[in-house]
Amino acid sequence: MADTSPQQLATGPKHGNLFSLSWPIFIDLTMHFFTIIINTAMVSMLSLQAVAEMNLGGQAFQFAFTLFNFINIGVCVCCAQAIGKGNRQMLRRIVHMSFGLNIVWGILITSGCFFGAKIICDIMNIPEDIYVTSKNYLMILSIMFIAEAVNLCCSSILRAYGRTRDPMYVNISANIFVIISNYALLFGHFGFPQMGIYGVAISAVISRFLSVAFLFYLMRTRTKIRIIPKFFFIVKKDILKQIFAVGIPGAGENMTWQLQFLFMTSVVGTLGSTALATHGIYMQMCTIIMLFSISIALGTEILISQYAGAMKLKLANRQLLHSVKIGLCITALLVINIPLWMGDAVLSIFTSDATVYEIARPIFYVSVIMEMGRILNIIIINSLRAVNDAKFPMLMAIISMWGVSVPVGTFLSLYMGMGLLGVWIGFCCDECTRGLIMLLRWKSKAWVSKARDNYRTSSSPHSAY
């Protein structure tokens, strides 16, 4: 079986530095973000009803994306650890099992959304006037979920190797294809029939399946691992346990955040449509800032996973502190400028409503503090996962989000009359509380024993294929 030698794995693929790993991830994430905006803007040219018809499919996609991360967060970390360790046999097994897991998981989620579209529409109380279109849109869009699962798998493996540019190039190309095909199928240009939002769904499906072909080719070429499909479904319990030990808590933490945000959005809904619109728009603005944090965090996770795999824990500690300093400096530079001039400029992209500006401006000042806590959270949580200390961040997320964010935000907004500002103060309290706790957790070195335990476990001999 052609493969990368242990010597090559031990010294390479090159770790790279934080910047070389993070900037492609940032562009990749940015393209995902702006494609959502562009799709919504293009569909809104048809009607607001068409935007509403897309909503269910968009939510289903975000939910499926979170479910796929149950596996792929763990895949990236475990692959990077095996690379750092120079364990060729384990790396080969992780790669093959990850494909099998994603294929099965993708088929299950695709089948659930396709055949259960009517049930989902009923649960979500979709209005009668958009019920049929929403259901059909979801059924078409769900076909791409299996392709998305495999895409995320390939991207995770490539990123573990430090090849963060490859997913970036593929996703940029896919997004350009989506925009062009949307223009053709949504509006009926270039001789194509006008298919409305069904055209948007079809272009998304085609782009995802094209991406599978390119990402799989790049993954095979970069890793030099010969892929043998019959090994996809050979389950090794120790490998499965390692993937899930990282992936499930990581995705569970993301799920907790989404549920908390959903609950607080329902609280905002009681404040009126203007507050709800401002809440949605402001979250989009925060997402722009979060892209920097997430890209630095993912780059740091790759480096620390490889250091942990090689048991270079002092280097892992040094890398985390370096990344935190960079993240805090960049975030401070961004958020301090928000109250001065950036806030209104970004809000103007989404709306010109003066009431929205008035409601949002006090929240700008909250963001200065909130984003400093959030950058600590994102970077350190990803780093704790990289050293197999994944359960603690998930437990703290549940305790802090539902014990701090929800009660504080609800109390201030509804009972103290602070409205939307109160909700975001609640978010701020949660981010800062968890940020400080995560920093103390890392400083305590409690993760060192977990990294050593994982090293000993994964270094035990395995039988060959």
Coordinates of C-alpha atoms in Angstrom, one line a residue:
M1 CA 0.0 0.0 0.0
A2 CA 1.6 3.3 -1.1
D3 CA 1.7 5.6 1.8
T4 CA 3.7 8.3 3.5
S5 CA 6.6 6.9 5.4
P6 CA 6.9 7.3 9.2
Q7 CA 9.9 9.5 8.8
Q8 CA 8.0 11.8 6.5
L9 CA 5.1 11.9 8.9
A10 CA 7.4 12.7 11.8
T11 CA 9.1 15.6 10.2
G12 CA 6.3 16.6 7.8
P13 CA 4.0 17.5 6.3
K14 CA 5.4 20.8 7.4
H15 CA 3.6 22.2 10.5
G16 CA 3.8 25.6 8.9
N17 CA 3.2 28.6 11.1
L18 CA 0.0 30.1 12.4
F19 CA -0.4 32.7 9.7
S20 CA 0.2 30.2 6.8
L21 CA -2.4 27.9 8.2
S22 CA -5.0 30.5 9.3
W23 CA -5.3 32.9 6.4
P24 CA -6.7 30.2 3.9
I25 CA -9.1 29.1 6.6
F26 CA -10.2 32.7 7.0
I27 CA -10.8 33.2 3.3
D28 CA -12.7 29.8 3.2
L29 CA -15.0 30.8 6.0
T30 CA -15.5 34.3 4.6
M31 CA -16.6 32.8 1.2
H32 CA -19.1 30.6 3.0
F33 CA -20.5 33.6 4.9
F34 CA -20.7 35.9 1.9
T35 CA -22.2 33.2 -0.3
I36 CA -25.2 32.9 2.1
I37 CA -25.6 36.7 1.9
I38 CA -25.4 36.7 -1.9
N39 CA -27.9 33.8 -2.2
T40 CA -30.3 35.6 0.0
A41 CA -29.9 38.8 -1.9
M42 CA -30.4 37.1 -5.3
V43 CA -33.5 35.3 -4.1
S44 CA -34.9 38.5 -2.6
M45 CA -34.9 39.9 -6.1
L46 CA -37.8 37.5 -6.8
S47 CA -39.8 38.3 -3.7
L48 CA -39.7 38.2 0.1
Q49 CA -41.9 35.1 -0.1
A50 CA -39.1 33.3 -1.9
V51 CA -36.7 34.2 0.9
A52 CA -39.2 32.8 3.4
E53 CA -39.5 29.6 1.3
M54 CA -35.7 29.1 1.5
N55 CA -35.6 29.5 5.3
L56 CA -36.4 25.9 6.2
G57 CA -33.8 24.5 3.9
G58 CA -31.2 26.9 5.2
Q59 CA -31.9 25.9 8.8
A60 CA -31.8 22.2 7.8
F61 CA -28.4 22.7 6.2
Q62 CA -26.9 24.5 9.2
F63 CA -28.3 21.7 11.5
A64 CA -26.8 19.0 9.2
F65 CA -23.5 20.9 9.2
T66 CA -23.4 20.7 13.0
L67 CA -24.3 17.0 13.0
F68 CA -21.4 16.2 10.5
N69 CA -19.0 18.0 12.9
F70 CA -19.7 15.3 15.5
I71 CA -17.3 13.2 13.3
N72 CA -15.1 15.7 11.5
I73 CA -13.9 17.7 14.5
G74 CA -12.6 14.5 15.8
V75 CA -11.2 13.4 12.5
C76 CA -9.1 16.5 12.1
V77 CA -7.6 16.4 15.6
C78 CA -6.9 12.6 15.5
C79 CA -5.3 12.8 12.0
A80 CA -3.1 15.7 13.2
Q81 CA -2.1 13.8 16.3
A82 CA -1.2 10.7 14.2
I83 CA 0.9 12.9 11.9
G84 CA 2.7 14.4 14.8
K85 CA 3.4 11.0 16.2
G86 CA 4.5 9.6 12.9
N87 CA 2.1 6.7 13.2
R88 CA 1.4 5.7 9.6
Q89 CA -0.8 2.8 10.4
M90 CA -3.1 4.7 12.7
L91 CA -3.4 7.6 10.2
R92 CA -4.4 5.2 7.4
R93 CA -7.1 3.7 9.6
I94 CA -8.5 7.1 10.8
V95 CA -8.8 8.2 7.2
H96 CA -10.6 5.1 6.0
M97 CA -12.9 5.0 9.0
S98 CA -13.7 8.7 8.7
F99 CA -15.0 8.1 5.1
G100 CA -17.1 5.2 6.2
L101 CA -18.6 7.1 9.1
N102 CA -19.4 10.2 7.0
I103 CA -21.0 8.2 4.2
V104 CA -23.3 6.4 6.6
W105 CA -24.1 9.6 8.6
G106 CA -24.7 11.5 5.4
I107 CA -27.0 8.9 4.0
L108 CA -29.0 8.8 7.2
I109 CA -29.4 12.6 7.4
T110 CA -30.2 12.9 3.7
S111 CA -32.8 10.1 4.0
G112 CA -34.4 11.7 7.1
C113 CA -34.7 15.2 5.4
F114 CA -35.8 13.8 2.1
F115 CA -38.5 11.3 3.2
G116 CA -39.4 13.3 6.4
A117 CA -39.7 16.7 4.7
K118 CA -43.5 16.9 5.3
I119 CA -43.0 16.0 9.0
I120 CA -40.3 18.6 9.4
C121 CA -42.6 21.3 7.8
D122 CA -45.4 20.4 10.2
I123 CA -43.0 20.5 13.2
M124 CA -41.7 23.9 12.1
N125 CA -45.3 25.3 11.6
I126 CA -44.5 26.4 8.0
P127 CA -47.3 28.7 6.8
E128 CA -49.7 27.2 4.2
D129 CA -48.9 29.7 1.5
I130 CA -45.2 28.5 1.4
Y131 CA -45.7 25.0 2.7
V132 CA -45.4 23.0 -0.6
T133 CA -42.5 25.1 -2.0
S134 CA -40.6 24.9 1.3
K135 CA -41.0 21.1 1.4
N136 CA -39.9 20.6 -2.2
Y137 CA -36.9 22.9 -1.7
L138 CA -35.8 21.0 1.4
M139 CA -36.2 17.6 -0.5
I140 CA -33.9 18.8 -3.3
L141 CA -31.4 20.5 -1.0
S142 CA -31.1 17.4 1.2
I143 CA -29.6 15.4 -1.7
M144 CA -26.4 17.3 -1.2
F145 CA -26.0 16.5 2.5
I146 CA -24.2 13.2 1.7
A147 CA -21.8 15.1 -0.5
E148 CA -21.3 17.8 2.2
A149 CA -20.4 15.1 4.7
V150 CA -17.7 13.7 2.4
N151 CA -16.5 17.2 1.6
L152 CA -16.0 18.1 5.2
C153 CA -14.2 14.8 5.8
C154 CA -11.7 15.5 3.0
S155 CA -11.3 19.1 4.2
S156 CA -10.6 17.9 7.8
I157 CA -7.9 15.5 6.6
L158 CA -6.3 18.1 4.4
R159 CA -6.2 20.6 7.2
A160 CA -4.7 18.1 9.6
Y161 CA -1.8 17.9 7.1
G162 CA -1.5 21.6 7.1
R163 CA -3.0 21.8 3.6
T164 CA -5.5 24.6 4.4
R165 CA -5.2 26.2 1.0
D166 CA -6.7 23.2 -0.9
P167 CA -10.2 23.4 0.7
M168 CA -10.0 27.2 0.2
Y169 CA -9.4 26.9 -3.5
V170 CA -12.1 24.3 -4.0
N171 CA -14.7 26.3 -2.0
I172 CA -14.0 29.5 -3.8
S173 CA -14.5 27.8 -7.1
A174 CA -17.7 26.1 -5.8
N175 CA -19.0 29.4 -4.6
I176 CA -18.3 31.1 -8.0
F177 CA -20.1 28.2 -9.7
V178 CA -23.1 28.6 -7.3
I179 CA -23.4 32.3 -8.1
I180 CA -23.3 31.8 -11.9
S181 CA -25.7 28.8 -11.8
N182 CA -28.0 30.7 -9.5
Y183 CA -28.1 33.5 -12.0
A184 CA -28.9 31.0 -14.8
L185 CA -31.5 28.8 -13.0
L186 CA -33.0 31.3 -10.6
F187 CA -33.8 33.9 -13.3
G188 CA -33.8 31.8 -16.4
H189 CA -30.7 33.2 -18.2
F190 CA -28.3 31.6 -20.7
G191 CA -31.2 29.6 -22.2
F192 CA -32.1 27.8 -18.9
P193 CA -35.7 27.7 -17.6
Q194 CA -36.6 30.0 -14.8
M195 CA -36.8 27.7 -11.8
G196 CA -36.9 30.1 -8.9
I197 CA -35.6 28.8 -5.6
Y198 CA -35.6 25.2 -7.0
G199 CA -32.8 26.4 -9.2
V200 CA -30.9 27.6 -6.2
A201 CA -31.2 24.1 -4.6
I202 CA -30.1 22.4 -7.8
S203 CA -27.0 24.6 -8.2
A204 CA -26.1 23.9 -4.6
V205 CA -26.4 20.1 -5.1
I206 CA -24.3 20.1 -8.3
S207 CA -21.6 22.3 -6.7
R208 CA -21.3 20.0 -3.7
F209 CA -20.9 16.9 -5.8
L210 CA -18.3 18.6 -8.0
S211 CA -16.4 19.6 -4.9
V212 CA -16.4 16.0 -3.7
A213 CA -14.4 14.9 -6.8
F214 CA -11.8 17.7 -6.5
L215 CA -11.4 17.5 -2.7
F216 CA -11.0 13.7 -2.9
Y217 CA -8.4 14.0 -5.6
L218 CA -6.5 16.6 -3.6
M219 CA -6.7 14.6 -0.4
R220 CA -5.4 11.5 -2.2
T221 CA -2.6 13.4 -3.9
R222 CA -1.4 15.4 -0.8
T223 CA -1.6 12.6 1.7
K224 CA -0.2 9.8 -0.6
I225 CA -2.6 7.4 1.2
R226 CA -4.0 4.8 -1.2
I227 CA -7.8 4.7 -0.5
I228 CA -9.3 1.2 -0.5
P229 CA -13.2 1.4 -0.2
K230 CA -13.6 -2.0 1.4
F231 CA -11.8 -0.6 4.5
F232 CA -14.3 2.2 4.9
F233 CA -16.6 0.1 7.0
I234 CA -14.1 -1.9 9.1
V235 CA -14.7 -0.4 12.5
K236 CA -11.8 -0.3 15.0
K237 CA -13.2 0.5 18.4
D238 CA -10.1 2.3 19.7
I239 CA -10.0 4.6 16.7
L240 CA -13.8 5.2 16.9
K241 CA -13.5 6.0 20.6
Q242 CA -10.7 8.6 19.9
I243 CA -12.7 10.3 17.1
F244 CA -15.9 10.5 19.2
A245 CA -14.0 11.5 22.4
V246 CA -13.1 14.7 20.6
G247 CA -15.9 15.1 18.1
I248 CA -19.0 14.6 20.2
P249 CA -18.1 17.1 23.0
G250 CA -17.0 19.6 20.3
A251 CA -20.2 19.4 18.3
G252 CA -22.2 19.2 21.6
E253 CA -20.7 22.6 22.6
N254 CA -21.7 24.1 19.2
M255 CA -25.2 22.6 19.5
T256 CA -25.5 24.1 23.0
W257 CA -24.6 27.5 21.7
Q258 CA -27.2 27.2 18.8
L259 CA -30.0 26.1 21.2
Q260 CA -29.1 29.0 23.6
F261 CA -29.1 31.5 20.7
L262 CA -32.4 30.1 19.4
F263 CA -34.0 30.4 22.9
M264 CA -32.8 34.0 23.3
T265 CA -34.0 34.8 19.8
S266 CA -37.5 33.7 20.9
V267 CA -37.1 36.2 23.8
V268 CA -36.2 38.9 21.4
G269 CA -39.3 38.0 19.4
T270 CA -41.4 39.3 22.3
L271 CA -39.8 42.7 21.9
G272 CA -41.2 43.3 18.4
S273 CA -40.2 42.9 14.8
T274 CA -37.7 45.8 14.8
A275 CA -35.8 44.3 17.7
L276 CA -35.8 40.9 16.0
A277 CA -34.5 42.3 12.8
T278 CA -31.8 44.3 14.6
H279 CA -30.8 41.1 16.5
G280 CA -30.4 39.2 13.3
I281 CA -28.5 41.9 11.6
Y282 CA -26.2 42.5 14.5
M283 CA -25.4 38.7 14.7
Q284 CA -24.3 38.9 11.1
M285 CA -21.9 41.7 12.0
C286 CA -20.5 39.7 14.9
T287 CA -20.0 36.8 12.5
I288 CA -17.6 38.9 10.5
I289 CA -15.5 39.4 13.6
M290 CA -15.8 35.8 14.6
L291 CA -14.3 34.7 11.3
F292 CA -10.9 36.0 12.4
S293 CA -11.2 34.2 15.8
I294 CA -12.3 30.9 14.2
S295 CA -9.5 30.9 11.6
I296 CA -6.8 31.6 14.2
A297 CA -8.4 28.9 16.5
L298 CA -8.4 26.3 13.7
G299 CA -4.9 27.0 12.7
T300 CA -3.8 26.7 16.4
E301 CA -5.8 23.5 16.8
I302 CA -3.8 21.9 13.9
L303 CA -0.4 22.9 15.3
I304 CA -1.3 21.9 18.9
S305 CA -2.7 18.5 17.7
Q306 CA 0.5 17.7 15.9
Y307 CA 2.6 18.8 18.9
A308 CA 0.5 16.7 21.2
G309 CA 0.8 13.7 18.9
A310 CA 4.6 14.1 19.1
M311 CA 4.4 14.8 22.9
K312 CA 6.0 18.2 22.5
L313 CA 3.7 19.7 25.2
K314 CA 6.0 22.7 26.0
L315 CA 5.7 23.7 22.3
A316 CA 1.9 23.2 22.5
N317 CA 1.7 25.5 25.5
R318 CA 3.9 28.1 23.9
Q319 CA 1.8 28.0 20.7
L320 CA -1.4 28.5 22.6
L321 CA -0.1 31.6 24.5
H322 CA 1.3 33.0 21.2
S323 CA -2.1 32.5 19.5
V324 CA -4.0 34.0 22.3
K325 CA -1.8 37.2 22.2
I326 CA -2.3 37.5 18.4
G327 CA -6.0 36.8 18.7
L328 CA -6.5 39.4 21.4
C329 CA -4.5 42.1 19.5
I330 CA -6.5 41.5 16.2
T331 CA -9.8 41.4 18.0
A332 CA -9.1 44.5 20.1
L333 CA -8.1 46.4 16.9
L334 CA -11.4 45.4 15.3
V335 CA -13.9 45.9 18.2
I336 CA -12.5 49.2 19.5
N337 CA -13.2 50.7 16.1
I338 CA -16.8 49.4 16.1
P339 CA -18.2 52.2 18.3
L340 CA -16.2 54.8 16.4
W341 CA -17.0 54.2 12.8
M342 CA -17.1 50.5 11.7
G343 CA -20.5 49.7 13.3
D344 CA -22.7 52.1 11.2
A345 CA -20.7 51.2 8.1
V346 CA -21.3 47.5 8.5
L347 CA -25.0 48.0 9.5
S348 CA -25.5 50.1 6.3
I349 CA -24.8 46.9 4.3
F350 CA -28.0 45.3 5.7
T351 CA -30.3 48.2 6.4
S352 CA -30.9 52.0 6.3
D353 CA -33.5 52.0 9.1
A354 CA -32.7 54.7 11.7
T355 CA -34.4 52.7 14.4
V356 CA -32.2 49.7 13.9
Y357 CA -29.1 52.0 14.2
E358 CA -30.5 53.5 17.5
I359 CA -31.1 50.0 19.0
A360 CA -27.7 48.6 17.9
R361 CA -25.4 51.4 18.9
P362 CA -25.4 50.7 22.7
I363 CA -24.6 47.0 21.8
F364 CA -21.4 48.2 20.0
Y365 CA -19.9 49.0 23.4
V366 CA -20.9 45.6 24.8
S367 CA -19.1 44.0 21.9
V368 CA -15.8 45.6 22.9
I369 CA -15.8 43.5 26.1
M370 CA -17.7 40.5 24.7
E371 CA -15.4 39.8 21.8
M372 CA -12.3 39.8 24.0
G373 CA -14.0 37.0 26.0
R374 CA -15.1 35.2 22.9
I375 CA -11.6 35.1 21.4
L376 CA -10.3 33.4 24.6
N377 CA -13.1 30.9 24.4
I378 CA -12.7 30.0 20.7
I379 CA -8.9 29.6 20.7
I380 CA -8.5 27.8 24.0
I381 CA -11.5 25.5 23.5
N382 CA -10.1 24.4 20.2
S383 CA -6.7 23.9 21.8
L384 CA -8.2 21.8 24.7
R385 CA -9.8 19.6 22.1
A386 CA -6.5 19.2 20.4
V387 CA -5.0 17.7 23.5
N388 CA -8.1 15.5 24.2
D389 CA -9.5 17.7 27.0
A390 CA -12.8 18.1 25.2
K391 CA -15.4 17.3 27.9
F392 CA -14.6 20.2 30.1
P393 CA -15.4 22.9 27.5
M394 CA -18.7 21.2 26.7
L395 CA -19.8 21.0 30.4
M396 CA -18.8 24.6 31.0
A397 CA -20.8 25.6 27.9
I398 CA -23.9 24.0 29.2
I399 CA -23.5 25.5 32.7
S400 CA -22.5 29.0 31.5
M401 CA -24.9 29.4 28.6
W402 CA -28.0 28.2 30.5
G403 CA -26.8 29.4 33.9
V404 CA -25.5 32.8 33.0
S405 CA -26.4 33.9 29.4
V406 CA -30.1 32.9 29.4
P407 CA -31.1 34.0 32.9
V408 CA -29.1 37.3 32.8
G409 CA -30.2 38.1 29.3
T410 CA -33.9 37.3 30.0
F411 CA -33.9 39.2 33.3
L412 CA -32.3 42.4 31.9
S413 CA -34.3 42.5 28.7
L414 CA -37.8 41.6 30.0
Y415 CA -37.8 42.5 33.7
M416 CA -35.3 45.5 33.7
G417 CA -36.7 46.9 30.5
M418 CA -33.3 46.9 28.7
G419 CA -34.7 45.2 25.6
L420 CA -32.2 43.9 23.0
L421 CA -29.3 45.4 24.9
G422 CA -30.0 43.2 27.9
V423 CA -29.9 40.1 25.7
W424 CA -26.5 40.9 24.4
I425 CA -25.2 41.8 27.9
G426 CA -26.2 38.2 28.8
F427 CA -24.2 36.9 25.9
C428 CA -21.3 39.1 27.0
C429 CA -21.4 37.7 30.6
D430 CA -21.3 34.1 29.2
E431 CA -18.4 34.7 26.9
C432 CA -16.3 36.5 29.5
T433 CA -17.1 34.0 32.2
R434 CA -16.2 31.0 30.0
G435 CA -13.2 32.8 28.5
L436 CA -11.6 33.3 31.9
I437 CA -12.4 29.7 33.0
M438 CA -10.9 28.3 29.8
L439 CA -7.7 30.3 30.4
L440 CA -7.5 29.1 34.0
R441 CA -8.1 25.5 32.8
W442 CA -5.2 25.7 30.3
K443 CA -2.9 27.4 32.9
S444 CA -3.8 24.6 35.4
K445 CA -2.1 22.1 33.1
A446 CA -5.0 19.6 33.7
W447 CA -4.8 18.8 30.0
V448 CA -1.3 17.5 30.2
S449 CA -2.3 14.2 31.8
K450 CA -5.1 13.8 29.2
A451 CA -2.6 14.3 26.4
R452 CA -0.2 11.8 27.9
D453 CA -3.0 9.2 28.4
N454 CA -4.1 9.6 24.8
Y455 CA -0.5 9.3 23.6
R456 CA -0.1 6.0 25.5
T457 CA -3.4 4.6 24.3
S458 CA -2.9 5.5 20.6
S459 CA 0.7 4.2 20.7
S460 CA -0.4 0.7 21.5
P461 CA 0.2 -1.8 18.6
H462 CA -2.5 -2.4 16.1
S463 CA -2.9 -5.3 13.7
A464 CA -2.3 -4.4 10.0
Y465 CA -5.1 -4.5 7.4

